[in-house]
Amino acid sequence: FKCQLGCRVSYPHLLLSQRDLDEAIARTNCRMAAESFGLHIFRTISKMRELSGSGQQVLDAVIGGVSPKYIHILVPSETTHTLDLPVPVSSLCSSTCVSEYDAATHSLKLTMQNGRDHVDTLRIHSWSTQPMTCVISRNYSQPIPHHASSNSIVVWEIRFHGEKDFTFLTGLKSFPESFSSWPDLADWHLLDRKVETYAKVWSRIKMCQVHAAAVSSDAYTPATAANDLKWFRTSDAWHFECHIDVKLSEYRWVCEGDLAVLSLDRGSRCARLQGTLLQIKAAKQTRED
């Protein structure tokens, strides 16, 4: 390469032509790109195995680039590698929250309707040190446990801290198919053989679509604490029973078959369980005359 810069060549056979030099550079770039991609897959699979049991709460995450479609969350690690997780802007929006992108400042403005007359505003800037906490988790909607796809690790929840905290359940809205245990894969080979299996599979798919539409339209009750949690097991599944205080509006109600999401936090480890309501009992209210 020094010969290409005009240095005197010691041996003529070391002098490369322009064509040979371009080919050597292209081969080196391809080899380095393949090595970088292999290291990326290795790091992703290793991180997925760390998240196999539960999610992880990240306190030092940083907001990267902000675009009209994605917000990039940068998660540092113990090594020099940084995990870049894109979050769709659509997962932040709902029927009560709209977004507006400012191209001049590369920022995103979220306007949230809180009640009839109260409006909250949150602005997210590119490459800012805005106080935030996020929860990263494996993407349980993909059927292969250890597949290093671009969406194998997702941001399940984002909390922006300030004068008022804002929490967004981005994982549920980005991948609504995680509400089900792959309803179209387990019995797919029996669809054309048994009518009963055909009906059950499409019933599960329809229930998944209903739950996804409910979360996308922000039609869910506010988060509340679960008290007196009790676990019990039947022949083929685990169930839990708890007592919650749900404040419902005039036109909202809870019925059997609704989606229930249970969040368990202990230190930096987080677990999210999705299921359906099997039985509902109204708590007895005491009234003093």
mmCIF file with all atom_site columns, N, CA and C in Angstrom, residues 47-75:
data_model
loop_
_atom_site.group_PDB
_atom_site.id
_atom_site.type_symbol
_atom_site.label_atom_id
_atom_site.label_alt_id
_atom_site.label_comp_id
_atom_site.label_asym_id
_atom_site.label_entity_id
_atom_site.label_seq_id
_atom_site.pdbx_PDB_ins_code
_atom_site.Cartn_x
_atom_site.Cartn_y
_atom_site.Cartn_z
_atom_site.occupancy
_atom_site.B_iso_or_equiv
_atom_site.pdbx_formal_charge
_atom_site.auth_seq_id
_atom_site.auth_comp_id
_atom_site.auth_asym_id
_atom_site.auth_atom_id
_atom_site.pdbx_PDB_model_num
ATOM 1  N N  . LYS A 1 47 ? -27.330 -12.561 25.222 1.00 0.00 ? 47 LYS A N  1
ATOM 2  C CA . LYS A 1 47 ? -28.249 -11.694 25.961 1.00 0.00 ? 47 LYS A CA 1
ATOM 3  C C  . LYS A 1 47 ? -29.623 -12.338 26.079 1.00 0.00 ? 47 LYS A C  1
ATOM 4  N N  . MET A 1 48 ? -30.058 -13.038 25.039 1.00 0.00 ? 48 MET A N  1
ATOM 5  C CA . MET A 1 48 ? -31.354 -13.712 25.095 1.00 0.00 ? 48 MET A CA 1
ATOM 6  C C  . MET A 1 48 ? -31.361 -14.793 26.160 1.00 0.00 ? 48 MET A C  1
ATOM 7  N N  . ARG A 1 49 ? -30.253 -15.490 26.315 1.00 0.00 ? 49 ARG A N  1
ATOM 8  C CA . ARG A 1 49 ? -30.190 -16.515 27.355 1.00 0.00 ? 49 ARG A CA 1
ATOM 9  C C  . ARG A 1 49 ? -30.206 -15.897 28.748 1.00 0.00 ? 49 ARG A C  1
ATOM 10 N N  . GLU A 1 50 ? -29.636 -14.708 28.891 1.00 0.00 ? 50 GLU A N  1
ATOM 11 C CA . GLU A 1 50 ? -29.728 -14.017 30.176 1.00 0.00 ? 50 GLU A CA 1
ATOM 12 C C  . GLU A 1 50 ? -31.164 -13.614 30.488 1.00 0.00 ? 50 GLU A C  1
ATOM 13 N N  . LEU A 1 51 ? -31.936 -13.344 29.446 1.00 0.00 ? 51 LEU A N  1
ATOM 14 C CA . LEU A 1 51 ? -33.320 -12.895 29.617 1.00 0.00 ? 51 LEU A CA 1
ATOM 15 C C  . LEU A 1 51 ? -34.317 -14.034 29.486 1.00 0.00 ? 51 LEU A C  1
ATOM 16 N N  . SER A 1 52 ? -33.852 -15.277 29.510 1.00 0.00 ? 52 SER A N  1
ATOM 17 C CA . SER A 1 52 ? -34.760 -16.405 29.298 1.00 0.00 ? 52 SER A CA 1
ATOM 18 C C  . SER A 1 52 ? -35.750 -16.560 30.440 1.00 0.00 ? 52 SER A C  1
ATOM 19 N N  . GLY A 1 53 ? -35.339 -16.256 31.659 1.00 0.00 ? 53 GLY A N  1
ATOM 20 C CA . GLY A 1 53 ? -36.235 -16.420 32.789 1.00 0.00 ? 53 GLY A CA 1
ATOM 21 C C  . GLY A 1 53 ? -37.078 -15.201 33.076 1.00 0.00 ? 53 GLY A C  1
ATOM 22 N N  . SER A 1 54 ? -36.550 -14.016 32.885 1.00 0.00 ? 54 SER A N  1
ATOM 23 C CA . SER A 1 54 ? -37.274 -12.789 33.197 1.00 0.00 ? 54 SER A CA 1
ATOM 24 C C  . SER A 1 54 ? -36.647 -11.635 32.430 1.00 0.00 ? 54 SER A C  1
ATOM 25 N N  . GLY A 1 55 ? -37.328 -10.507 32.456 1.00 0.00 ? 55 GLY A N  1
ATOM 26 C CA . GLY A 1 55 ? -36.785 -9.315  31.836 1.00 0.00 ? 55 GLY A CA 1
ATOM 27 C C  . GLY A 1 55 ? -35.780 -8.632  32.738 1.00 0.00 ? 55 GLY A C  1
ATOM 28 N N  . GLN A 1 56 ? -35.210 -7.548  32.246 1.00 0.00 ? 56 GLN A N  1
ATOM 29 C CA . GLN A 1 56 ? -34.185 -6.825  32.995 1.00 0.00 ? 56 GLN A CA 1
ATOM 30 C C  . GLN A 1 56 ? -34.507 -5.343  32.984 1.00 0.00 ? 56 GLN A C  1
ATOM 31 N N  . GLN A 1 57 ? -34.461 -4.750  34.143 1.00 0.00 ? 57 GLN A N  1
ATOM 32 C CA . GLN A 1 57 ? -34.681 -3.312  34.262 1.00 0.00 ? 57 GLN A CA 1
ATOM 33 C C  . GLN A 1 57 ? -33.360 -2.580  34.076 1.00 0.00 ? 57 GLN A C  1
ATOM 34 N N  . VAL A 1 58 ? -33.339 -1.619  33.158 1.00 0.00 ? 58 VAL A N  1
ATOM 35 C CA . VAL A 1 58 ? -32.129 -0.876  32.813 1.00 0.00 ? 58 VAL A CA 1
ATOM 36 C C  . VAL A 1 58 ? -32.300 0.559   33.291 1.00 0.00 ? 58 VAL A C  1
ATOM 37 N N  . LEU A 1 59 ? -31.367 1.003   34.127 1.00 0.00 ? 59 LEU A N  1
ATOM 38 C CA . LEU A 1 59 ? -31.445 2.343   34.698 1.00 0.00 ? 59 LEU A CA 1
ATOM 39 C C  . LEU A 1 59 ? -30.583 3.360   33.964 1.00 0.00 ? 59 LEU A C  1
ATOM 40 N N  . ASP A 1 60 ? -29.592 2.889   33.183 1.00 0.00 ? 60 ASP A N  1
ATOM 41 C CA . ASP A 1 60 ? -28.660 3.797   32.514 1.00 0.00 ? 60 ASP A CA 1
ATOM 42 C C  . ASP A 1 60 ? -28.825 3.792   31.005 1.00 0.00 ? 60 ASP A C  1
ATOM 43 N N  . ALA A 1 61 ? -30.007 3.507   30.531 1.00 0.00 ? 61 ALA A N  1
ATOM 44 C CA . ALA A 1 61 ? -30.258 3.549   29.087 1.00 0.00 ? 61 ALA A CA 1
ATOM 45 C C  . ALA A 1 61 ? -30.278 4.996   28.600 1.00 0.00 ? 61 ALA A C  1
ATOM 46 N N  . VAL A 1 62 ? -29.920 5.176   27.320 1.00 0.00 ? 62 VAL A N  1
ATOM 47 C CA . VAL A 1 62 ? -29.821 6.507   26.722 1.00 0.00 ? 62 VAL A CA 1
ATOM 48 C C  . VAL A 1 62 ? -30.662 6.524   25.452 1.00 0.00 ? 62 VAL A C  1
ATOM 49 N N  . ILE A 1 63 ? -31.301 7.645   25.196 1.00 0.00 ? 63 ILE A N  1
ATOM 50 C CA . ILE A 1 63 ? -32.066 7.826   23.961 1.00 0.00 ? 63 ILE A CA 1
ATOM 51 C C  . ILE A 1 63 ? -31.109 8.195   22.845 1.00 0.00 ? 63 ILE A C  1
ATOM 52 N N  . GLY A 1 64 ? -31.135 7.435   21.759 1.00 0.00 ? 64 GLY A N  1
ATOM 53 C CA . GLY A 1 64 ? -30.295 7.707   20.603 1.00 0.00 ? 64 GLY A CA 1
ATOM 54 C C  . GLY A 1 64 ? -31.027 8.574   19.588 1.00 0.00 ? 64 GLY A C  1
ATOM 55 N N  . GLY A 1 65 ? -30.987 8.142   18.346 1.00 0.00 ? 65 GLY A N  1
ATOM 56 C CA . GLY A 1 65 ? -31.662 8.894   17.295 1.00 0.00 ? 65 GLY A CA 1
ATOM 57 C C  . GLY A 1 65 ? -33.170 8.785   17.393 1.00 0.00 ? 65 GLY A C  1
ATOM 58 N N  . VAL A 1 66 ? -33.850 9.882   17.092 1.00 0.00 ? 66 VAL A N  1
ATOM 59 C CA . VAL A 1 66 ? -35.305 9.948   17.097 1.00 0.00 ? 66 VAL A CA 1
ATOM 60 C C  . VAL A 1 66 ? -35.768 10.304  15.693 1.00 0.00 ? 66 VAL A C  1
ATOM 61 N N  . SER A 1 67 ? -36.638 9.494   15.146 1.00 0.00 ? 67 SER A N  1
ATOM 62 C CA . SER A 1 67 ? -37.168 9.714   13.808 1.00 0.00 ? 67 SER A CA 1
ATOM 63 C C  . SER A 1 67 ? -38.695 9.681   13.871 1.00 0.00 ? 67 SER A C  1
ATOM 64 N N  . PRO A 1 68 ? -39.373 10.007  12.789 1.00 0.00 ? 68 PRO A N  1
ATOM 65 C CA . PRO A 1 68 ? -40.843 9.964   12.842 1.00 0.00 ? 68 PRO A CA 1
ATOM 66 C C  . PRO A 1 68 ? -41.408 8.570   13.098 1.00 0.00 ? 68 PRO A C  1
ATOM 67 N N  . LYS A 1 69 ? -40.630 7.510   12.834 1.00 0.00 ? 69 LYS A N  1
ATOM 68 C CA . LYS A 1 69 ? -41.143 6.153   12.990 1.00 0.00 ? 69 LYS A CA 1
ATOM 69 C C  . LYS A 1 69 ? -40.538 5.394   14.162 1.00 0.00 ? 69 LYS A C  1
ATOM 70 N N  . TYR A 1 70 ? -39.288 5.700   14.523 1.00 0.00 ? 70 TYR A N  1
ATOM 71 C CA . TYR A 1 70 ? -38.606 4.918   15.549 1.00 0.00 ? 70 TYR A CA 1
ATOM 72 C C  . TYR A 1 70 ? -37.881 5.824   16.537 1.00 0.00 ? 70 TYR A C  1
ATOM 73 N N  . ILE A 1 71 ? -37.771 5.319   17.776 1.00 0.00 ? 71 ILE A N  1
ATOM 74 C CA . ILE A 1 71 ? -36.919 5.890   18.806 1.00 0.00 ? 71 ILE A CA 1
ATOM 75 C C  . ILE A 1 71 ? -35.899 4.828   19.180 1.00 0.00 ? 71 ILE A C  1
ATOM 76 N N  . HIS A 1 72 ? -34.628 5.146   19.077 1.00 0.00 ? 72 HIS A N  1
ATOM 77 C CA . HIS A 1 72 ? -33.575 4.186   19.349 1.00 0.00 ? 72 HIS A CA 1
ATOM 78 C C  . HIS A 1 72 ? -33.145 4.300   20.808 1.00 0.00 ? 72 HIS A C  1
ATOM 79 N N  . ILE A 1 73 ? -33.257 3.174   21.525 1.00 0.00 ? 73 ILE A N  1
ATOM 80 C CA . ILE A 1 73 ? -32.840 3.097   22.917 1.00 0.00 ? 73 ILE A CA 1
ATOM 81 C C  . ILE A 1 73 ? -31.499 2.377   22.965 1.00 0.00 ? 73 ILE A C  1
ATOM 82 N N  . LEU A 1 74 ? -30.473 3.029   23.520 1.00 0.00 ? 74 LEU A N  1
ATOM 83 C CA . LEU A 1 74 ? -29.133 2.472   23.617 1.00 0.00 ? 74 LEU A CA 1
ATOM 84 C C  . LEU A 1 74 ? -28.926 1.922   25.027 1.00 0.00 ? 74 LEU A C  1
ATOM 85 N N  . VAL A 1 75 ? -28.662 0.608   25.087 1.00 0.00 ? 75 VAL A N  1
ATOM 86 C CA . VAL A 1 75 ? -28.468 -0.069  26.368 1.00 0.00 ? 75 VAL A CA 1
ATOM 87 C C  . VAL A 1 75 ? -26.994 -0.426  26.494 1.00 0.00 ? 75 VAL A C  1
#
